Each structure stands twice: as C-alpha cells, then as structure tokens.
C-alpha cells in the first residue's frame, strides 16, 4: 500500500491540536468478504475528495490501512465485490481517525453486505465516538432508504427493476434530507466543542446559504478553539461570502461572451428588473425549469423585466449551448464563459448547484434568489402587476 498523508484542517472533540502522527486501521471481515477490494477515500458521501488515496484486498478475514494525519479526518472505506464478473460496490463505512489512533473495525457476518459494513463497530478513535453518536441519531430515519439500496444492487446485478421503488426514490430522498438536516442541526447545538460539529457546519456552508442567521448563530455558539481552527476559518469565510448575496446587497457586476462572440455586462441591464439565471444545456433540472422561466418572460417582458442567462456549459460545448437556447425558446440575453464550474462567474456568485437564479431590482440590488415555478410568477406579479 502506498503511504497516506492527510492534512485535514480541524480539531478533535477534545479541542486540542496535534502534531502529525501515524494512524492504523485494522479491519476484521467475515469469510464471505475475503477477496473483496477495499478503497480508502478522503471524505464521505457526496463530499469524497477525488480518487482513492489507498486500496487493498481483504484476505484471511482482515485488512489494514496505515497513514499519517495532523488533525482528525473523515475517511470512507468502499468494498467492491470479489466476483470479477460483478465488481459492484457491496457497501461503505465512514469513520473519523485522528493522529495516533489505532482503529479497529469488526464486521460481523450478515446476509446483507451494506448492513454488515455500515453497522460494523469501530473502536480506538475518540473523535469517532461523537460521529457514531450522530450516526445512531440518523439511523432510524435512514431505514426508508433501504429500498433505494436494494434498487441500486438490482441495477448492478442486472436484475428486473421494481418500478414502485423507482417512483418512490425521489420522494424518499427528499424526506430523508429534511429529517437529516434537523438531526444534524440538533447535534451541532448540543455539541459546541466537537470537531464533528464544525465539520457538519463546514459541509453546510460549502454552498451559498439563503437563510444565514441560523448558520451564524450555530457558528457563534462553538468554542473559541473551534472557530480559530483552519476549518473554522473556512466556515467563517463562507458565511461572509453568503452574506454578500442576501436581499438588499448589490449584485457583483460581470461580463462574458454572448453566443455571437460579443461581450455583455450585467450592468448593461440596469434600469430593469433582471433575473440572473444560472443554467446549462446538460442540466436536466434546468431544462425542466425553462418553461416556467419562458412563461415569466412572456408575461412580464413589457413591464420592465429582463433575463440574463448565464450558462455553465463545459469547454467545447458552444454548439450544445446554442442548440438548447433555440430548442427551449429562451429568447433573452445569454452569456457563457464555457468553463463549466471553473468559470469566474459561478465562483463569484458562490454558485455550487444549478438551476440557481437571482432577481435584481433596477439599481442592481438583490431582491430574492432561487425563484422557481409559481413562486417566480408570484414575486414578479407583486413587483410589476401595476406597470
């Protein structure tokens, strides 16, 4: 195995900084998992950071990973089937390790691999105790997601799909997300000295927050040491960045190329109510929302309303961008850097997901954001119905 060096910027639950030290992860697995390939990632869930940092193969009922870290870091183990013909992911286990930790994972045999892996007990990491407490709180609301895991396994195995599972997928995920956020918020409120709390808030503040007061209140409640940590400084920076896009703030000006190659600035539209609409030709939810935006434009274009579409299309996708504009009937102003997420404009506006939009008043101040469907119609009607 190659050496691992993790430079996680955070504090442990005892809120004391560490020098870089070795850590060791030893796992015990049932015989049925011998031969499974195990990948070690930095991060968890949708926050995995790039390619695996290490990998190994389970043999003789066990596996080992070794590495070095300065501060506690969250890692995820992915287990891939030992069956070469069906190399799908059997399950994943996320855990925190700190400098000097000697972690042990004991996976008991079970007929459902993802359950065996996810619920396996971990010892030897103090910071992981807080994380396990959080996981215990989340466990009851994750039960409905079992059907999604079954669906994923069936897809991987090529088995016939249960259409009812497919139709329930989106609903289950949305319900879970709301409940999950509530549990995490309560955890942060009751664990103001825990590294896990600053980690959770760092995830929340990675994207622009529209309701900023609760996040600021949580951050203010954390210990001075947590707030002064590198991760704490990043959270403070992101909260300040989100504050720049609250209602009443002047939207930053920018310029970019139109489809014909000429340059247009946002400030060229001063004097009108402007919807700055971030989208892309490859974005399914954006394309699904476009009919609502078209309806709003047709209804209010004669009353001082205009739209500037900002495409996050990728390099060499100019033709697809122009094709989507024509196909969806988007007969307003359009610009794009054609750099995808790496463009200066989405970075300037703290845009981490699309569709995203900002409604500006004639002076360029932000009125509201993320207006979709009927809500966009209602807000514009309130502003412009008498014009």
mmCIF file of C-alpha atoms in Angstrom:
data_model
loop_
_atom_site.group_PDB
_atom_site.id
_atom_site.type_symbol
_atom_site.label_atom_id
_atom_site.label_comp_id
_atom_site.label_asym_id
_atom_site.label_seq_id
_atom_site.Cartn_x
_atom_site.Cartn_y
_atom_site.Cartn_z
ATOM 1 C CA UNK A 1 0.000 0.000 0.000
ATOM 2 C CA UNK A 2 1.170 3.484 -0.727
ATOM 3 C CA UNK A 3 1.637 5.898 2.210
ATOM 4 C CA UNK A 4 -1.195 8.256 3.045
ATOM 5 C CA UNK A 5 -0.726 11.827 4.166
ATOM 6 C CA UNK A 6 -3.944 13.600 5.153
ATOM 7 C CA UNK A 7 -3.799 17.269 6.064
ATOM 8 C CA UNK A 8 -7.324 17.663 7.448
ATOM 9 C CA UNK A 9 -7.719 21.147 8.914
ATOM 10 C CA UNK A 10 -9.768 20.654 12.056
ATOM 11 C CA UNK A 11 -9.773 19.874 15.753
ATOM 12 C CA UNK A 12 -10.575 16.734 17.678
ATOM 13 C CA UNK A 13 -13.511 16.550 20.092
ATOM 14 C CA UNK A 14 -11.219 17.422 22.981
ATOM 15 C CA UNK A 15 -10.278 20.561 21.004
ATOM 16 C CA UNK A 16 -6.521 20.150 21.115
ATOM 17 C CA UNK A 17 -4.148 20.392 18.187
ATOM 18 C CA UNK A 18 -1.869 17.504 17.287
ATOM 19 C CA UNK A 19 1.406 17.099 15.516
ATOM 20 C CA UNK A 20 1.399 14.801 12.525
ATOM 21 C CA UNK A 21 1.290 11.202 13.711
ATOM 22 C CA UNK A 22 0.713 7.751 12.307
ATOM 23 C CA UNK A 23 -2.660 6.083 12.438
ATOM 24 C CA UNK A 24 -3.602 2.477 11.816
ATOM 25 C CA UNK A 25 -6.905 0.936 10.691
ATOM 26 C CA UNK A 26 -7.334 -2.792 11.173
ATOM 27 C CA UNK A 27 -10.476 -4.480 9.945
ATOM 28 C CA UNK A 28 -11.969 -7.881 10.644
ATOM 29 C CA UNK A 29 -14.308 -9.243 7.954
ATOM 30 C CA UNK A 30 -16.430 -12.396 7.528
ATOM 31 C CA UNK A 31 -15.033 -15.096 5.254
ATOM 32 C CA UNK A 32 -17.527 -14.154 2.549
ATOM 33 C CA UNK A 33 -15.708 -10.827 2.119
ATOM 34 C CA UNK A 34 -12.281 -12.355 1.567
ATOM 35 C CA UNK A 35 -11.058 -11.202 -1.822
ATOM 36 C CA UNK A 36 -13.126 -8.019 -1.746
ATOM 37 C CA UNK A 37 -11.214 -4.957 -2.898
ATOM 38 C CA UNK A 38 -11.339 -2.085 -0.431
ATOM 39 C CA UNK A 39 -10.823 1.528 -1.476
ATOM 40 C CA UNK A 40 -9.942 4.240 1.050
ATOM 41 C CA UNK A 41 -11.242 7.749 0.282
ATOM 42 C CA UNK A 42 -10.781 11.102 1.989
ATOM 43 C CA UNK A 43 -14.263 12.428 2.865
ATOM 44 C CA UNK A 44 -17.719 10.883 2.989
ATOM 45 C CA UNK A 45 -20.928 10.680 0.961
ATOM 46 C CA UNK A 46 -21.128 13.338 -1.723
ATOM 47 C CA UNK A 47 -18.051 15.015 -0.237
ATOM 48 C CA UNK A 48 -15.439 12.490 -1.288
ATOM 49 C CA UNK A 49 -12.258 14.246 -2.376
ATOM 50 C CA UNK A 50 -11.086 12.901 -5.703
ATOM 51 C CA UNK A 51 -9.589 9.485 -6.352
ATOM 52 C CA UNK A 52 -8.961 6.827 -3.674
ATOM 53 C CA UNK A 53 -5.946 7.577 -1.508
ATOM 54 C CA UNK A 54 -5.240 3.885 -0.996
ATOM 55 C CA UNK A 55 -6.631 0.403 -1.652
ATOM 56 C CA UNK A 56 -6.120 -3.152 -0.502
ATOM 57 C CA UNK A 57 -7.715 -6.602 -0.728
ATOM 58 C CA UNK A 58 -9.343 -8.352 2.227
ATOM 59 C CA UNK A 59 -7.658 -11.662 2.953
ATOM 60 C CA UNK A 60 -7.629 -14.171 5.796
ATOM 61 C CA UNK A 61 -10.532 -12.377 7.420
ATOM 62 C CA UNK A 62 -8.960 -8.941 7.619
ATOM 63 C CA UNK A 63 -7.387 -5.844 6.078
ATOM 64 C CA UNK A 64 -5.097 -2.996 7.174
ATOM 65 C CA UNK A 65 -4.569 0.645 6.231
ATOM 66 C CA UNK A 66 -1.827 2.902 7.555
ATOM 67 C CA UNK A 67 -1.296 6.625 7.152
ATOM 68 C CA UNK A 68 -0.419 9.942 8.772
ATOM 69 C CA UNK A 69 -2.570 12.893 9.710
ATOM 70 C CA UNK A 70 -2.188 16.163 11.591
ATOM 71 C CA UNK A 71 -5.786 16.543 12.759
ATOM 72 C CA UNK A 72 -8.828 14.265 12.714
ATOM 73 C CA UNK A 73 -10.069 13.421 9.238
ATOM 74 C CA UNK A 74 -13.120 11.616 7.973
ATOM 75 C CA UNK A 75 -12.408 8.629 5.716
ATOM 76 C CA UNK A 76 -14.644 6.226 3.830
ATOM 77 C CA UNK A 77 -13.996 2.567 3.018
ATOM 78 C CA UNK A 78 -15.695 1.210 -0.096
ATOM 79 C CA UNK A 79 -15.946 -2.565 -0.506
ATOM 80 C CA UNK A 80 -16.151 -3.958 -4.033
ATOM 81 C CA UNK A 81 -17.394 -7.468 -4.756
ATOM 82 C CA UNK A 82 -14.665 -10.138 -5.082
ATOM 83 C CA UNK A 83 -16.636 -11.512 -8.052
ATOM 84 C CA UNK A 84 -14.708 -10.211 -11.083
ATOM 85 C CA UNK A 85 -17.774 -10.683 -13.276
ATOM 86 C CA UNK A 86 -19.880 -8.476 -10.980
ATOM 87 C CA UNK A 87 -17.490 -5.912 -9.430
ATOM 88 C CA UNK A 88 -20.171 -3.705 -7.871
ATOM 89 C CA UNK A 89 -19.892 -1.853 -4.573
ATOM 90 C CA UNK A 90 -21.056 -4.009 -1.655
ATOM 91 C CA UNK A 91 -21.156 -1.209 0.877
ATOM 92 C CA UNK A 92 -19.306 1.646 2.534
ATOM 93 C CA UNK A 93 -18.131 2.611 6.006
ATOM 94 C CA UNK A 94 -17.269 6.168 7.026
ATOM 95 C CA UNK A 95 -15.292 6.941 10.174
ATOM 96 C CA UNK A 96 -13.081 9.567 11.781
ATOM 97 C CA UNK A 97 -9.431 8.897 12.560
ATOM 98 C CA UNK A 98 -7.061 11.141 14.428
ATOM 99 C CA UNK A 99 -3.283 11.282 14.796
ATOM 100 C CA UNK A 100 -2.007 8.295 16.722
ATOM 101 C CA UNK A 101 -5.303 6.403 16.516
ATOM 102 C CA UNK A 102 -5.221 2.625 16.364
ATOM 103 C CA UNK A 103 -8.641 1.921 14.935
ATOM 104 C CA UNK A 104 -10.301 -1.478 14.832
ATOM 105 C CA UNK A 105 -13.366 -2.345 12.755
ATOM 106 C CA UNK A 106 -15.211 -5.592 13.427
ATOM 107 C CA UNK A 107 -17.561 -6.648 10.643
ATOM 108 C CA UNK A 108 -19.891 -9.451 11.666
ATOM 109 C CA UNK A 109 -21.352 -11.787 9.028
ATOM 110 C CA UNK A 110 -24.759 -10.774 7.694
ATOM 111 C CA UNK A 111 -26.825 -11.662 4.648
ATOM 112 C CA UNK A 112 -26.974 -8.000 3.596
ATOM 113 C CA UNK A 113 -23.478 -6.712 2.905
ATOM 114 C CA UNK A 114 -24.182 -2.985 3.081
ATOM 115 C CA UNK A 115 -25.672 -3.525 6.559
ATOM 116 C CA UNK A 116 -22.684 -5.628 7.644
ATOM 117 C CA UNK A 117 -20.308 -2.905 6.518
ATOM 118 C CA UNK A 118 -22.190 0.218 7.580
ATOM 119 C CA UNK A 119 -23.120 -1.003 11.062
ATOM 120 C CA UNK A 120 -19.761 -2.538 11.961
ATOM 121 C CA UNK A 121 -18.469 -1.204 15.325
ATOM 122 C CA UNK A 122 -15.355 0.977 15.476
ATOM 123 C CA UNK A 123 -13.014 1.339 18.444
ATOM 124 C CA UNK A 124 -9.772 3.214 19.015
ATOM 125 C CA UNK A 125 -10.808 6.721 17.890
ATOM 126 C CA UNK A 126 -12.098 9.285 20.381
ATOM 127 C CA UNK A 127 -13.397 11.675 17.742
ATOM 128 C CA UNK A 128 -15.242 8.827 16.056
ATOM 129 C CA UNK A 129 -17.306 8.351 19.230
ATOM 130 C CA UNK A 130 -19.042 11.649 18.522
ATOM 131 C CA UNK A 131 -19.529 10.616 14.922
ATOM 132 C CA UNK A 132 -21.044 7.293 15.989
ATOM 133 C CA UNK A 133 -23.397 9.183 18.296
ATOM 134 C CA UNK A 134 -24.531 11.199 15.318
ATOM 135 C CA UNK A 135 -24.888 8.070 13.194
ATOM 136 C CA UNK A 136 -27.076 6.496 15.894
ATOM 137 C CA UNK A 137 -29.382 9.507 15.726
ATOM 138 C CA UNK A 138 -29.551 9.293 11.931
ATOM 139 C CA UNK A 139 -30.060 5.525 11.778
ATOM 140 C CA UNK A 140 -33.840 5.475 12.377
ATOM 141 C CA UNK A 141 -34.557 7.891 9.546
ATOM 142 C CA UNK A 142 -32.292 6.001 7.142
ATOM 143 C CA UNK A 143 -34.474 2.874 7.243
ATOM 144 C CA UNK A 144 -36.718 4.012 4.344
ATOM 145 C CA UNK A 145 -33.597 4.349 2.213
ATOM 146 C CA UNK A 146 -33.036 0.596 2.360
ATOM 147 C CA UNK A 147 -35.290 0.229 -0.683
ATOM 148 C CA UNK A 148 -33.009 2.542 -2.620
ATOM 149 C CA UNK A 149 -30.016 0.383 -1.736
ATOM 150 C CA UNK A 150 -31.941 -2.687 -2.906
ATOM 151 C CA UNK A 151 -32.701 -0.915 -6.181
ATOM 152 C CA UNK A 152 -29.047 0.024 -6.639
ATOM 153 C CA UNK A 153 -27.973 -3.580 -6.036
ATOM 154 C CA UNK A 154 -30.533 -4.873 -8.525
ATOM 155 C CA UNK A 155 -29.265 -2.449 -11.146
ATOM 156 C CA UNK A 156 -25.716 -3.611 -10.581
ATOM 157 C CA UNK A 157 -26.741 -7.249 -10.851
ATOM 158 C CA UNK A 158 -28.854 -6.678 -13.947
ATOM 159 C CA UNK A 159 -31.989 -7.961 -12.194
ATOM 160 C CA UNK A 160 -35.514 -6.796 -13.161
ATOM 161 C CA UNK A 161 -36.299 -3.471 -11.510
ATOM 162 C CA UNK A 162 -39.267 -2.800 -9.255
ATOM 163 C CA UNK A 163 -40.943 0.247 -10.804
ATOM 164 C CA UNK A 164 -42.506 1.183 -7.469
ATOM 165 C CA UNK A 165 -39.019 1.577 -5.969
ATOM 166 C CA UNK A 166 -38.027 3.889 -8.800
ATOM 167 C CA UNK A 167 -41.092 6.100 -8.336
ATOM 168 C CA UNK A 168 -40.514 6.315 -4.575
ATOM 169 C CA UNK A 169 -36.821 7.134 -4.860
ATOM 170 C CA UNK A 170 -37.063 10.907 -5.203
ATOM 171 C CA UNK A 171 -39.734 11.219 -2.524
ATOM 172 C CA UNK A 172 -37.747 9.150 -0.039
ATOM 173 C CA UNK A 173 -34.565 11.107 -0.656
ATOM 174 C CA UNK A 174 -36.282 14.479 -0.202
ATOM 175 C CA UNK A 175 -37.978 13.354 3.022
ATOM 176 C CA UNK A 176 -34.717 11.967 4.351
ATOM 177 C CA UNK A 177 -32.787 15.141 3.574
ATOM 178 C CA UNK A 178 -35.197 17.289 5.607
ATOM 179 C CA UNK A 179 -35.101 14.917 8.570
ATOM 180 C CA UNK A 180 -31.330 14.509 8.297
ATOM 181 C CA UNK A 181 -30.762 18.278 8.407
ATOM 182 C CA UNK A 182 -32.893 18.568 11.541
ATOM 183 C CA UNK A 183 -30.913 15.832 13.315
ATOM 184 C CA UNK A 184 -27.572 17.369 12.340
ATOM 185 C CA UNK A 185 -28.640 20.827 13.489
ATOM 186 C CA UNK A 186 -29.693 19.452 16.878
ATOM 187 C CA UNK A 187 -26.363 17.646 17.187
ATOM 188 C CA UNK A 188 -24.397 20.843 16.500
ATOM 189 C CA UNK A 189 -26.489 22.740 19.046
ATOM 190 C CA UNK A 190 -25.769 20.170 21.751
ATOM 191 C CA UNK A 191 -22.083 19.535 20.867
ATOM 192 C CA UNK A 192 -20.478 23.012 20.579
ATOM 193 C CA UNK A 193 -16.988 21.665 21.397
ATOM 194 C CA UNK A 194 -16.974 18.735 18.982
ATOM 195 C CA UNK A 195 -14.927 18.529 15.823
ATOM 196 C CA UNK A 196 -17.877 16.719 14.262
ATOM 197 C CA UNK A 197 -19.983 19.863 14.729
ATOM 198 C CA UNK A 198 -17.553 22.159 12.925
ATOM 199 C CA UNK A 199 -17.233 19.526 10.222
ATOM 200 C CA UNK A 200 -21.025 19.395 9.748
ATOM 201 C CA UNK A 201 -21.258 23.170 9.541
ATOM 202 C CA UNK A 202 -18.372 23.265 7.072
ATOM 203 C CA UNK A 203 -20.367 20.960 4.779
ATOM 204 C CA UNK A 204 -23.460 23.150 5.057
ATOM 205 C CA UNK A 205 -21.537 26.313 4.259
ATOM 206 C CA UNK A 206 -19.752 24.919 1.221
ATOM 207 C CA UNK A 207 -22.635 26.305 -0.826
ATOM 208 C CA UNK A 208 -24.438 29.630 -0.593
ATOM 209 C CA UNK A 209 -26.854 29.835 2.351
ATOM 210 C CA UNK A 210 -30.041 31.829 1.830
ATOM 211 C CA UNK A 211 -31.180 31.670 5.483
ATOM 212 C CA UNK A 212 -27.935 32.808 7.040
ATOM 213 C CA UNK A 213 -28.959 33.639 10.617
ATOM 214 C CA UNK A 214 -29.188 30.011 11.900
ATOM 215 C CA UNK A 215 -25.757 29.150 10.484
ATOM 216 C CA UNK A 216 -24.210 32.270 12.016
ATOM 217 C CA UNK A 217 -25.858 31.503 15.359
ATOM 218 C CA UNK A 218 -24.500 27.959 15.335
ATOM 219 C CA UNK A 219 -21.008 29.149 14.489
ATOM 220 C CA UNK A 220 -21.119 31.766 17.249
ATOM 221 C CA UNK A 221 -22.042 29.052 19.767
ATOM 222 C CA UNK A 222 -18.926 26.980 19.035
ATOM 223 C CA UNK A 223 -15.866 27.144 21.255
ATOM 224 C CA UNK A 224 -13.191 29.729 20.527
ATOM 225 C CA UNK A 225 -10.728 26.984 19.647
ATOM 226 C CA UNK A 226 -13.050 25.510 17.027
ATOM 227 C CA UNK A 227 -13.720 28.910 15.473
ATOM 228 C CA UNK A 228 -9.994 29.663 15.375
ATOM 229 C CA UNK A 229 -9.136 26.385 13.644
ATOM 230 C CA UNK A 230 -8.427 26.295 9.910
ATOM 231 C CA UNK A 231 -11.753 24.606 9.276
ATOM 232 C CA UNK A 232 -13.448 27.201 11.478
ATOM 233 C CA UNK A 233 -11.832 29.995 9.496
ATOM 234 C CA UNK A 234 -13.140 28.440 6.280
ATOM 235 C CA UNK A 235 -16.662 28.297 7.720
ATOM 236 C CA UNK A 236 -16.448 31.975 8.730
ATOM 237 C CA UNK A 237 -15.215 32.864 5.251
ATOM 238 C CA UNK A 238 -18.105 31.040 3.579
ATOM 239 C CA UNK A 239 -20.689 32.594 5.882
ATOM 240 C CA UNK A 240 -19.321 36.030 4.987
ATOM 241 C CA UNK A 241 -19.436 35.122 1.310
ATOM 242 C CA UNK A 242 -23.078 34.043 1.554
ATOM 243 C CA UNK A 243 -23.894 37.346 3.267
ATOM 244 C CA UNK A 244 -22.855 39.179 0.094
ATOM 245 C CA UNK A 245 -25.907 37.726 -1.680
ATOM 246 C CA UNK A 246 -28.629 38.492 0.830
ATOM 247 C CA UNK A 247 -31.564 40.702 -0.263
ATOM 248 C CA UNK A 248 -30.549 44.351 -0.412
ATOM 249 C CA UNK A 249 -26.955 43.677 -1.447
ATOM 250 C CA UNK A 250 -25.755 44.941 -4.820
ATOM 251 C CA UNK A 251 -25.100 42.009 -7.134
ATOM 252 C CA UNK A 252 -21.484 41.926 -8.356
ATOM 253 C CA UNK A 253 -21.058 43.070 -11.933
ATOM 254 C CA UNK A 254 -19.512 40.741 -14.516
ATOM 255 C CA UNK A 255 -19.047 40.397 -18.241
ATOM 256 C CA UNK A 256 -18.898 37.415 -20.581
ATOM 257 C CA UNK A 257 -19.294 36.451 -24.210
ATOM 258 C CA UNK A 258 -22.674 36.161 -25.904
ATOM 259 C CA UNK A 259 -23.316 33.397 -28.478
ATOM 260 C CA UNK A 260 -22.321 35.795 -31.287
ATOM 261 C CA UNK A 261 -18.951 36.444 -29.632
ATOM 262 C CA UNK A 262 -19.651 39.978 -28.442
ATOM 263 C CA UNK A 263 -19.298 40.855 -24.766
ATOM 264 C CA UNK A 264 -22.135 41.806 -22.435
ATOM 265 C CA UNK A 265 -22.073 43.096 -18.853
ATOM 266 C CA UNK A 266 -24.735 42.560 -16.225
ATOM 267 C CA UNK A 267 -24.739 46.308 -15.600
ATOM 268 C CA UNK A 268 -25.874 46.837 -19.220
ATOM 269 C CA UNK A 269 -29.352 45.906 -17.969
ATOM 270 C CA UNK A 270 -29.537 48.477 -15.159
ATOM 271 C CA UNK A 271 -32.903 50.217 -15.058
ATOM 272 C CA UNK A 272 -34.830 46.939 -15.352
ATOM 273 C CA UNK A 273 -35.790 44.125 -13.044
ATOM 274 C CA UNK A 274 -33.355 41.376 -14.055
ATOM 275 C CA UNK A 275 -33.343 37.654 -13.429
ATOM 276 C CA UNK A 276 -29.753 36.364 -13.485
ATOM 277 C CA UNK A 277 -30.374 32.722 -14.364
ATOM 278 C CA UNK A 278 -27.558 30.169 -13.944
ATOM 279 C CA UNK A 279 -28.168 27.032 -16.016
ATOM 280 C CA UNK A 280 -26.541 24.691 -18.568
ATOM 281 C CA UNK A 281 -27.618 22.677 -21.593
ATOM 282 C CA UNK A 282 -26.580 19.446 -19.831
ATOM 283 C CA UNK A 283 -28.566 20.211 -16.661
ATOM 284 C CA UNK A 284 -31.822 18.225 -16.622
ATOM 285 C CA UNK A 285 -33.489 20.206 -13.784
ATOM 286 C CA UNK A 286 -32.532 23.452 -15.556
ATOM 287 C CA UNK A 287 -34.145 22.342 -18.806
ATOM 288 C CA UNK A 288 -37.241 21.207 -16.891
ATOM 289 C CA UNK A 289 -37.498 24.641 -15.255
ATOM 290 C CA UNK A 290 -37.020 26.570 -18.511
ATOM 291 C CA UNK A 291 -40.743 26.526 -19.476
ATOM 292 C CA UNK A 292 -41.526 28.364 -16.225
ATOM 293 C CA UNK A 293 -38.874 30.972 -16.997
ATOM 294 C CA UNK A 294 -40.224 31.350 -20.538
ATOM 295 C CA UNK A 295 -43.720 31.909 -19.124
ATOM 296 C CA UNK A 296 -42.431 34.582 -16.741
ATOM 297 C CA UNK A 297 -40.564 36.348 -19.539
ATOM 298 C CA UNK A 298 -43.552 36.359 -21.878
ATOM 299 C CA UNK A 299 -45.807 37.696 -19.111
ATOM 300 C CA UNK A 300 -43.598 40.493 -17.800
ATOM 301 C CA UNK A 301 -41.138 41.431 -20.572
ATOM 302 C CA UNK A 302 -43.175 44.513 -21.429
ATOM 303 C CA UNK A 303 -43.211 45.741 -17.834
ATOM 304 C CA UNK A 304 -39.527 46.399 -17.240
ATOM 305 C CA UNK A 305 -38.437 42.776 -16.763
ATOM 306 C CA UNK A 306 -35.477 41.111 -18.477
ATOM 307 C CA UNK A 307 -33.374 37.964 -18.111
ATOM 308 C CA UNK A 308 -29.657 37.289 -18.396
ATOM 309 C CA UNK A 309 -28.943 33.589 -18.770
ATOM 310 C CA UNK A 310 -25.505 32.526 -17.551
ATOM 311 C CA UNK A 311 -24.610 29.108 -18.898
ATOM 312 C CA UNK A 312 -22.249 26.766 -17.090
ATOM 313 C CA UNK A 313 -21.712 24.758 -20.223
ATOM 314 C CA UNK A 314 -18.411 22.999 -20.484
ATOM 315 C CA UNK A 315 -15.481 23.776 -22.786
ATOM 316 C CA UNK A 316 -16.124 22.951 -26.455
ATOM 317 C CA UNK A 317 -19.905 22.884 -25.845
ATOM 318 C CA UNK A 318 -20.848 26.131 -27.585
ATOM 319 C CA UNK A 319 -22.982 24.320 -30.156
ATOM 320 C CA UNK A 320 -24.933 22.448 -27.468
ATOM 321 C CA UNK A 321 -25.462 25.711 -25.557
ATOM 322 C CA UNK A 322 -26.837 27.448 -28.653
ATOM 323 C CA UNK A 323 -28.965 24.419 -29.539
ATOM 324 C CA UNK A 324 -30.542 24.394 -26.049
ATOM 325 C CA UNK A 325 -31.301 28.133 -26.269
ATOM 326 C CA UNK A 326 -33.137 27.597 -29.552
ATOM 327 C CA UNK A 327 -34.900 24.375 -28.586
ATOM 328 C CA UNK A 328 -36.204 25.736 -25.265
ATOM 329 C CA UNK A 329 -37.221 29.112 -26.746
ATOM 330 C CA UNK A 330 -35.013 31.192 -24.464
ATOM 331 C CA UNK A 331 -35.327 34.465 -26.366
ATOM 332 C CA UNK A 332 -33.478 36.707 -23.916
ATOM 333 C CA UNK A 333 -29.847 37.650 -23.236
ATOM 334 C CA UNK A 334 -27.277 34.884 -22.824
ATOM 335 C CA UNK A 335 -23.604 34.753 -21.852
ATOM 336 C CA UNK A 336 -21.182 31.974 -21.007
ATOM 337 C CA UNK A 337 -17.517 31.544 -20.205
ATOM 338 C CA UNK A 338 -17.828 27.933 -21.428
ATOM 339 C CA UNK A 339 -15.743 26.791 -18.474
ATOM 340 C CA UNK A 340 -18.362 24.794 -16.585
ATOM 341 C CA UNK A 341 -17.978 25.062 -12.811
ATOM 342 C CA UNK A 342 -14.485 26.534 -13.253
ATOM 343 C CA UNK A 343 -15.800 29.813 -14.643
ATOM 344 C CA UNK A 344 -15.119 33.052 -12.782
ATOM 345 C CA UNK A 345 -18.813 33.997 -12.679
ATOM 346 C CA UNK A 346 -20.172 30.946 -10.787
ATOM 347 C CA UNK A 347 -17.258 31.280 -8.374
ATOM 348 C CA UNK A 348 -18.002 34.997 -7.923
ATOM 349 C CA UNK A 349 -21.667 34.242 -7.184
ATOM 350 C CA UNK A 350 -20.927 31.233 -4.938
ATOM 351 C CA UNK A 351 -22.977 29.016 -7.269
ATOM 352 C CA UNK A 352 -22.486 25.334 -6.380
ATOM 353 C CA UNK A 353 -25.665 23.915 -7.936
ATOM 354 C CA UNK A 354 -27.978 24.749 -10.817
ATOM 355 C CA UNK A 355 -30.585 25.918 -11.593
ATOM 356 C CA UNK A 356 -29.870 28.968 -9.449
ATOM 357 C CA UNK A 357 -31.130 32.484 -10.023
ATOM 358 C CA UNK A 358 -31.065 35.984 -8.531
ATOM 359 C CA UNK A 359 -33.750 38.609 -9.068
ATOM 360 C CA UNK A 360 -32.347 42.154 -9.126
ATOM 361 C CA UNK A 361 -34.098 45.497 -8.877
ATOM 362 C CA UNK A 362 -33.407 48.321 -11.385
ATOM 363 C CA UNK A 363 -30.469 49.561 -9.273
ATOM 364 C CA UNK A 364 -28.836 46.123 -9.295
ATOM 365 C CA UNK A 365 -29.724 45.158 -5.721
ATOM 366 C CA UNK A 366 -30.769 41.591 -4.946
ATOM 367 C CA UNK A 367 -34.490 41.172 -4.250
ATOM 368 C CA UNK A 368 -34.616 37.392 -3.875
ATOM 369 C CA UNK A 369 -32.981 34.203 -5.136
ATOM 370 C CA UNK A 370 -33.803 30.644 -6.202
ATOM 371 C CA UNK A 371 -37.221 31.644 -7.532
ATOM 372 C CA UNK A 372 -38.736 28.698 -9.376
ATOM 373 C CA UNK A 373 -42.106 27.648 -10.763
ATOM 374 C CA UNK A 374 -45.100 29.572 -9.488
ATOM 375 C CA UNK A 375 -43.035 31.452 -6.916
ATOM 376 C CA UNK A 376 -41.205 33.307 -9.687
ATOM 377 C CA UNK A 377 -44.559 34.278 -11.186
ATOM 378 C CA UNK A 378 -45.915 35.436 -7.821
ATOM 379 C CA UNK A 379 -42.912 37.618 -6.943
ATOM 380 C CA UNK A 380 -42.875 39.257 -10.377
ATOM 381 C CA UNK A 381 -46.621 39.848 -10.219
ATOM 382 C CA UNK A 382 -46.239 41.630 -6.885
ATOM 383 C CA UNK A 383 -43.471 43.828 -8.276
ATOM 384 C CA UNK A 384 -44.800 44.521 -11.749
ATOM 385 C CA UNK A 385 -48.552 43.983 -11.884
ATOM 386 C CA UNK A 386 -49.294 47.728 -11.817
ATOM 387 C CA UNK A 387 -46.774 48.629 -14.526
#
